[in-house]
Every structure is written in structure tokens, then in C-alpha cells.
Coordinates of C-alpha atoms and ligand atoms in Angstrom, one line a residue:
M1 CA -10.4 2.7 -23.8
R2 CA -12.0 4.7 -21.0
I3 CA -15.2 3.5 -19.3
I4 CA -17.0 6.1 -17.2
L5 CA -19.5 5.1 -14.5
L6 CA -22.0 7.8 -13.7
G7 CA -24.6 7.3 -10.9
A8 CA -25.7 8.5 -7.5
P9 CA -23.9 7.3 -4.4
G10 CA -24.9 3.7 -3.8
S11 CA -25.9 3.2 -7.4
G12 CA -23.4 0.3 -7.7
K13 CA -20.5 2.0 -9.5
G14 CA -17.8 0.4 -7.3
T15 CA -19.4 -3.1 -7.8
V16 CA -19.6 -2.6 -11.6
A17 CA -16.0 -1.3 -11.8
E18 CA -14.8 -4.3 -9.8
A19 CA -16.7 -6.7 -12.1
L20 CA -15.3 -5.0 -15.3
R21 CA -11.8 -5.2 -13.8
S22 CA -12.0 -9.0 -13.4
A23 CA -13.8 -9.5 -16.7
C24 CA -11.8 -7.1 -18.9
G25 CA -8.6 -6.5 -16.9
F26 CA -9.0 -2.7 -16.9
P27 CA -8.1 -1.2 -13.5
K28 CA -10.8 0.4 -11.4
V29 CA -9.8 4.0 -10.8
S30 CA -12.0 5.4 -8.0
T31 CA -11.4 9.0 -6.9
G32 CA -13.3 8.3 -3.7
D33 CA -10.8 5.5 -3.0
L34 CA -7.9 7.7 -3.8
L35 CA -9.2 10.5 -1.6
R36 CA -9.8 8.1 1.3
E37 CA -6.3 6.8 1.0
A38 CA -4.9 10.3 1.1
V39 CA -7.1 11.0 4.1
R40 CA -5.8 7.9 5.9
E41 CA -2.2 8.7 5.1
K42 CA -2.8 12.4 6.2
T43 CA -1.1 13.7 3.1
P44 CA -1.4 17.5 2.5
L45 CA -4.1 16.8 -0.1
G46 CA -5.8 14.3 2.3
L47 CA -6.0 16.9 5.0
V48 CA -7.7 19.4 2.6
A49 CA -10.1 16.7 1.3
A50 CA -11.3 15.3 4.7
A51 CA -13.3 18.3 5.7
Q52 CA -15.1 18.5 2.4
M53 CA -15.9 14.8 2.3
G54 CA -17.3 14.6 5.8
K55 CA -20.1 17.1 4.8
G56 CA -21.2 15.3 1.7
G57 CA -20.0 17.9 -0.8
L58 CA -17.4 17.6 -3.5
V59 CA -13.6 18.0 -2.9
D60 CA -12.2 20.8 -5.0
D61 CA -11.5 20.0 -8.6
A62 CA -7.7 20.8 -8.4
T63 CA -7.2 18.3 -5.5
V64 CA -9.1 15.5 -7.2
L65 CA -7.5 16.1 -10.6
A66 CA -4.0 16.0 -9.0
L67 CA -4.7 12.6 -7.5
L68 CA -6.3 11.4 -10.7
R69 CA -3.5 12.4 -13.0
E70 CA -1.0 10.6 -10.8
R71 CA -3.1 7.5 -10.8
L72 CA -3.6 7.5 -14.6
A73 CA 0.1 7.9 -15.2
R74 CA 0.7 4.4 -13.8
E75 CA 1.5 1.6 -16.2
D76 CA -1.6 -0.4 -15.6
C77 CA -3.8 2.4 -17.0
R78 CA -2.0 2.5 -20.4
D79 CA -4.5 0.4 -22.4
G80 CA -7.6 1.5 -20.6
Y81 CA -9.3 2.0 -17.2
V82 CA -12.7 2.2 -15.5
L83 CA -13.5 5.5 -13.8
D84 CA -15.7 5.3 -10.7
G85 CA -16.7 8.7 -9.3
F86 CA -15.0 10.9 -11.9
P87 CA -16.1 13.2 -13.5
R88 CA -18.5 14.6 -10.9
N89 CA -19.2 18.0 -12.5
L90 CA -19.0 19.7 -15.9
A91 CA -15.6 21.3 -15.2
Q92 CA -14.1 17.8 -14.3
A93 CA -15.6 16.4 -17.5
G94 CA -13.8 19.2 -19.5
S95 CA -10.5 18.4 -17.7
L96 CA -11.0 14.7 -18.5
D97 CA -11.4 15.5 -22.2
A98 CA -8.3 17.6 -22.1
L99 CA -6.3 14.6 -20.7
G100 CA -6.8 12.9 -24.1
L101 CA -7.5 9.3 -24.9
S102 CA -6.6 6.6 -27.4
G103 CA -9.6 4.3 -28.1
P104 CA -13.3 4.6 -27.4
E105 CA -15.0 6.3 -24.4
I106 CA -18.1 4.5 -23.1
V107 CA -20.3 5.9 -20.4
F108 CA -22.8 4.1 -18.2
D109 CA -25.4 5.9 -16.2
L110 CA -26.5 3.6 -13.3
R111 CA -30.0 5.0 -12.6
V112 CA -31.3 4.5 -9.1
S113 CA -34.1 6.0 -7.0
D114 CA -33.1 8.0 -3.9
Q115 CA -35.1 5.6 -1.8
V116 CA -33.0 2.6 -3.0
V117 CA -29.8 4.7 -2.3
L118 CA -30.9 5.4 1.3
E119 CA -31.7 1.7 1.9
R120 CA -28.5 0.4 0.3
L121 CA -26.1 2.7 1.9
A122 CA -27.5 2.1 5.4
S123 CA -26.6 -1.6 4.9
R124 CA -23.3 -1.0 3.2
R125 CA -20.0 -2.0 4.9
S126 CA -16.6 -1.6 3.4
C127 CA -13.1 -2.6 3.9
P128 CA -10.9 0.3 5.0
R129 CA -7.8 -1.5 3.7
C130 CA -8.7 -2.9 0.2
E131 CA -12.0 -1.0 -0.3
A132 CA -14.0 -4.2 -1.0
I133 CA -17.7 -3.5 -0.7
Y134 CA -20.4 -5.5 1.1
H135 CA -24.1 -5.3 1.8
L136 CA -25.4 -6.8 5.1
V137 CA -28.3 -8.6 3.3
N138 CA -27.5 -8.8 -0.4
K139 CA -23.7 -9.4 -0.2
P140 CA -22.7 -10.3 3.3
P141 CA -19.0 -11.3 4.0
K142 CA -18.4 -15.0 4.6
K143 CA -17.2 -14.2 8.1
A144 CA -19.5 -11.6 9.7
G145 CA -17.7 -8.3 10.1
F146 CA -14.5 -9.1 8.2
C147 CA -13.3 -8.6 4.6
D148 CA -13.3 -11.8 2.4
V149 CA -10.3 -10.5 0.5
C150 CA -7.9 -9.3 3.2
G151 CA -9.5 -10.2 6.6
T152 CA -9.6 -6.6 7.8
A153 CA -12.5 -5.6 10.1
L154 CA -15.3 -4.0 8.0
V155 CA -16.5 -0.5 8.8
Q156 CA -19.5 1.7 7.9
R157 CA -18.1 4.7 6.0
A158 CA -18.3 7.9 8.0
D159 CA -20.2 9.5 5.1
D160 CA -22.8 6.6 4.9
T161 CA -24.9 8.2 7.7
P162 CA -28.5 9.3 6.7
E163 CA -27.7 13.0 7.1
V164 CA -24.6 12.9 5.0
I165 CA -26.2 10.6 2.4
K166 CA -29.0 13.2 1.9
E167 CA -26.3 15.8 1.3
R168 CA -24.5 13.6 -1.1
L169 CA -27.7 13.0 -3.1
K170 CA -28.3 16.7 -3.3
T171 CA -24.8 17.2 -4.5
Y172 CA -25.3 14.4 -7.1
H173 CA -28.5 15.9 -8.5
A174 CA -27.2 19.4 -8.7
Q175 CA -23.7 18.8 -10.0
T176 CA -23.2 15.3 -11.4
E177 CA -26.6 14.5 -13.0
P178 CA -26.1 17.2 -15.7
L179 CA -23.3 15.1 -17.1
V180 CA -25.9 12.5 -18.3
A181 CA -27.2 14.9 -20.9
R182 CA -23.6 15.9 -21.8
Y183 CA -22.5 12.4 -22.6
A184 CA -25.9 11.5 -24.2
A185 CA -25.4 14.4 -26.6
K186 CA -22.0 12.9 -27.6
G187 CA -23.7 9.5 -28.2
Y188 CA -21.5 7.8 -25.6
L189 CA -24.2 7.1 -23.0
H190 CA -25.8 3.8 -22.0
R191 CA -28.6 3.9 -19.4
I192 CA -28.7 1.0 -17.0
D193 CA -31.5 0.2 -14.4
G194 CA -29.4 0.4 -11.2
D195 CA -32.4 -0.4 -9.0
A196 CA -32.2 -4.0 -10.4
P197 CA -30.3 -6.7 -8.4
A198 CA -26.5 -6.7 -8.9
G199 CA -26.5 -9.7 -11.2
T200 CA -29.0 -8.1 -13.6
V201 CA -27.0 -4.8 -13.6
L202 CA -23.8 -6.5 -14.4
R203 CA -25.4 -8.5 -17.2
D204 CA -26.9 -5.4 -18.7
V205 CA -23.6 -3.5 -18.5
R206 CA -21.7 -6.4 -20.2
R207 CA -24.3 -6.6 -22.9
A208 CA -24.2 -2.9 -23.6
L209 CA -20.4 -2.9 -23.6
D210 CA -20.1 -5.8 -26.0
A211 CA -22.7 -4.2 -28.3
A212 CA -21.0 -0.8 -28.2
L213 CA -17.5 -2.3 -28.9
G214 CA -19.0 -4.5 -31.6
R215 CA -20.7 -1.5 -33.3
R216 CA -17.5 0.5 -33.2
E217 CA -15.4 -2.4 -34.6
G218 CA -18.0 -2.9 -37.3
A219 CA -17.8 0.8 -38.2
G220 CA -14.0 0.4 -38.6
S221 CA -12.9 2.6 -35.7
Ligands
AMP301 P1 -17.3 8.0 -3.5 O1 -16.5 7.0 -2.8 O2 -17.2 8.1 -4.9 O3 -18.8 8.0 -3.0 O4 -16.7 9.5 -3.0 C1 -16.7 9.8 -1.6 C2 -16.6 11.3 -1.5 O5 -15.3 11.7 -2.0 C3 -17.6 12.2 -2.2 O6 -18.8 12.4 -1.4 C4 -16.8 13.5 -2.4 O7 -16.7 14.2 -1.2 C5 -15.4 12.9 -2.7 N1 -15.2 12.7 -4.1 C6 -15.0 11.5 -4.8 N2 -14.8 11.7 -6.1 C7 -14.9 13.0 -6.3 C8 -14.7 13.9 -7.4 N3 -14.5 13.4 -8.7 N4 -14.8 15.2 -7.3 C9 -15.0 15.8 -6.0 N5 -15.1 15.0 -4.9 C10 -15.1 13.7 -5.1

């Protein structure tokens, strides 16, 4: 099974992916996390990616696809995975189809207003080591400034500044949002109100997932 999370930056994709991982056991595969790891480790791909990420645009498809293929080849993805941040344009969606899949594909569109994105990302802090996500008001760490999971000092992502966020939103509307219509036409799409509090979003996603899987089992597929 493949679960795809679509949504603007700050729409809650990472939080939903993490919740699905603990509820269903499917690993969270985030191309943003993979890219940041490559940047930290200064791999050849990371050096290419860093410049593109800092401006709020997309990293080129070949680089992202190379990282993704490597990640999906690992054993933990064999029965299914949750994609956070991929595909981000129509070409990537075509590449994903070409990778093939056994089992259903389910797509969630986490719909958020640009205003909510700007507010959320200004208060977002993340762990540079394990990529856990916090919000200064809605989900503060137990010990201020440090990750609950691994104790590392939290940071504000370099691309979570107001100027870069505006660019990332533009990139999202121009390149990623058209995917909503693509997956709706295939009948795979579930729209979720991403402006709602995290608990409501997670409940809505679980309900939609259970209903979609139940329907498919009922249909014998
Ligand atoms: P994210 O953590 O998903 O917000 O991604 C952070 C940044 O990584 C984005 O602003 C892009 O520059 C880059 N990125 C992540 N996923 C992709 C992708 N599928 N294609 C191209 N660039 C990506």
C-alpha cells in the first residue's frame, strides 16, 4: 500500500505521516528529510540540493528520485509506506507510477490557507537529528528548546523564514497543487481540512483511511 500526503508546506504532512507510522507501522518516507540528511552529510547530491532548497524552489527531479528509489528499496518499505513531500509535480507523479506498486494507493490532500501556513511555520521548531516536529504553542517540547525523542537542541529550519515560506507557497500553488486534480480524477483522493487542530486532522485521516480500505476489501480488491 502507498499513502501519499499532498499539501502545502506546514499543512501537517509530517505529523500525519508520523501518526500513520505509529498506528499502521508503515514507514514515513519524507523527501525533505532525505534531502536534509544529504545536505548535512555533504554528499554530492546534498551539495546540489542545498542551493535549491534555500530559495524555496524544488530540487531537480533526478536528484530527488535517486534518493527516493534508494529509500524505497529498503526492507521496511516492502509492504507499504507513507510518502511525505513526494510527488511535488506532475513529472514526479509519473515517475512514481512507473515505480509500480502492489496494493492500493490512497492520497490525502491536507488543505490549509496560506495565512495558517505562515503562522504555523513561524512557530515551528524541528529536531535536526531525528526530524521530530514541534510547535511553540500547540505542541511544545517537554523541555523548552530540546527534542523529546533524542534530546538534541531544536532549530528553526533555514527555509522557515517568512521570505522563503512565501516562495515555497508559490512553488506549491504552481507545481504541486495540480496533482490534486490528477489524483481526484483517478478516484484516489481524500480531502482533509488541514486548518483544523491536529487531533481533528488525524481523526479525519484515520476515518477516511479505514473507509477507503473497507470499501476496497468489500469490492474484493
Ligand atoms: P519539506 O521538508 O517537504 O518541506 O521539503 C523541504 C524542501 O526540500 C522543499 O522546499 C524543496 O526544496 C525540497 N524538496 C522536498 N521534497 C521534494 C520533492 N519531491 N521534489 C523537489 N524538491 C523537494
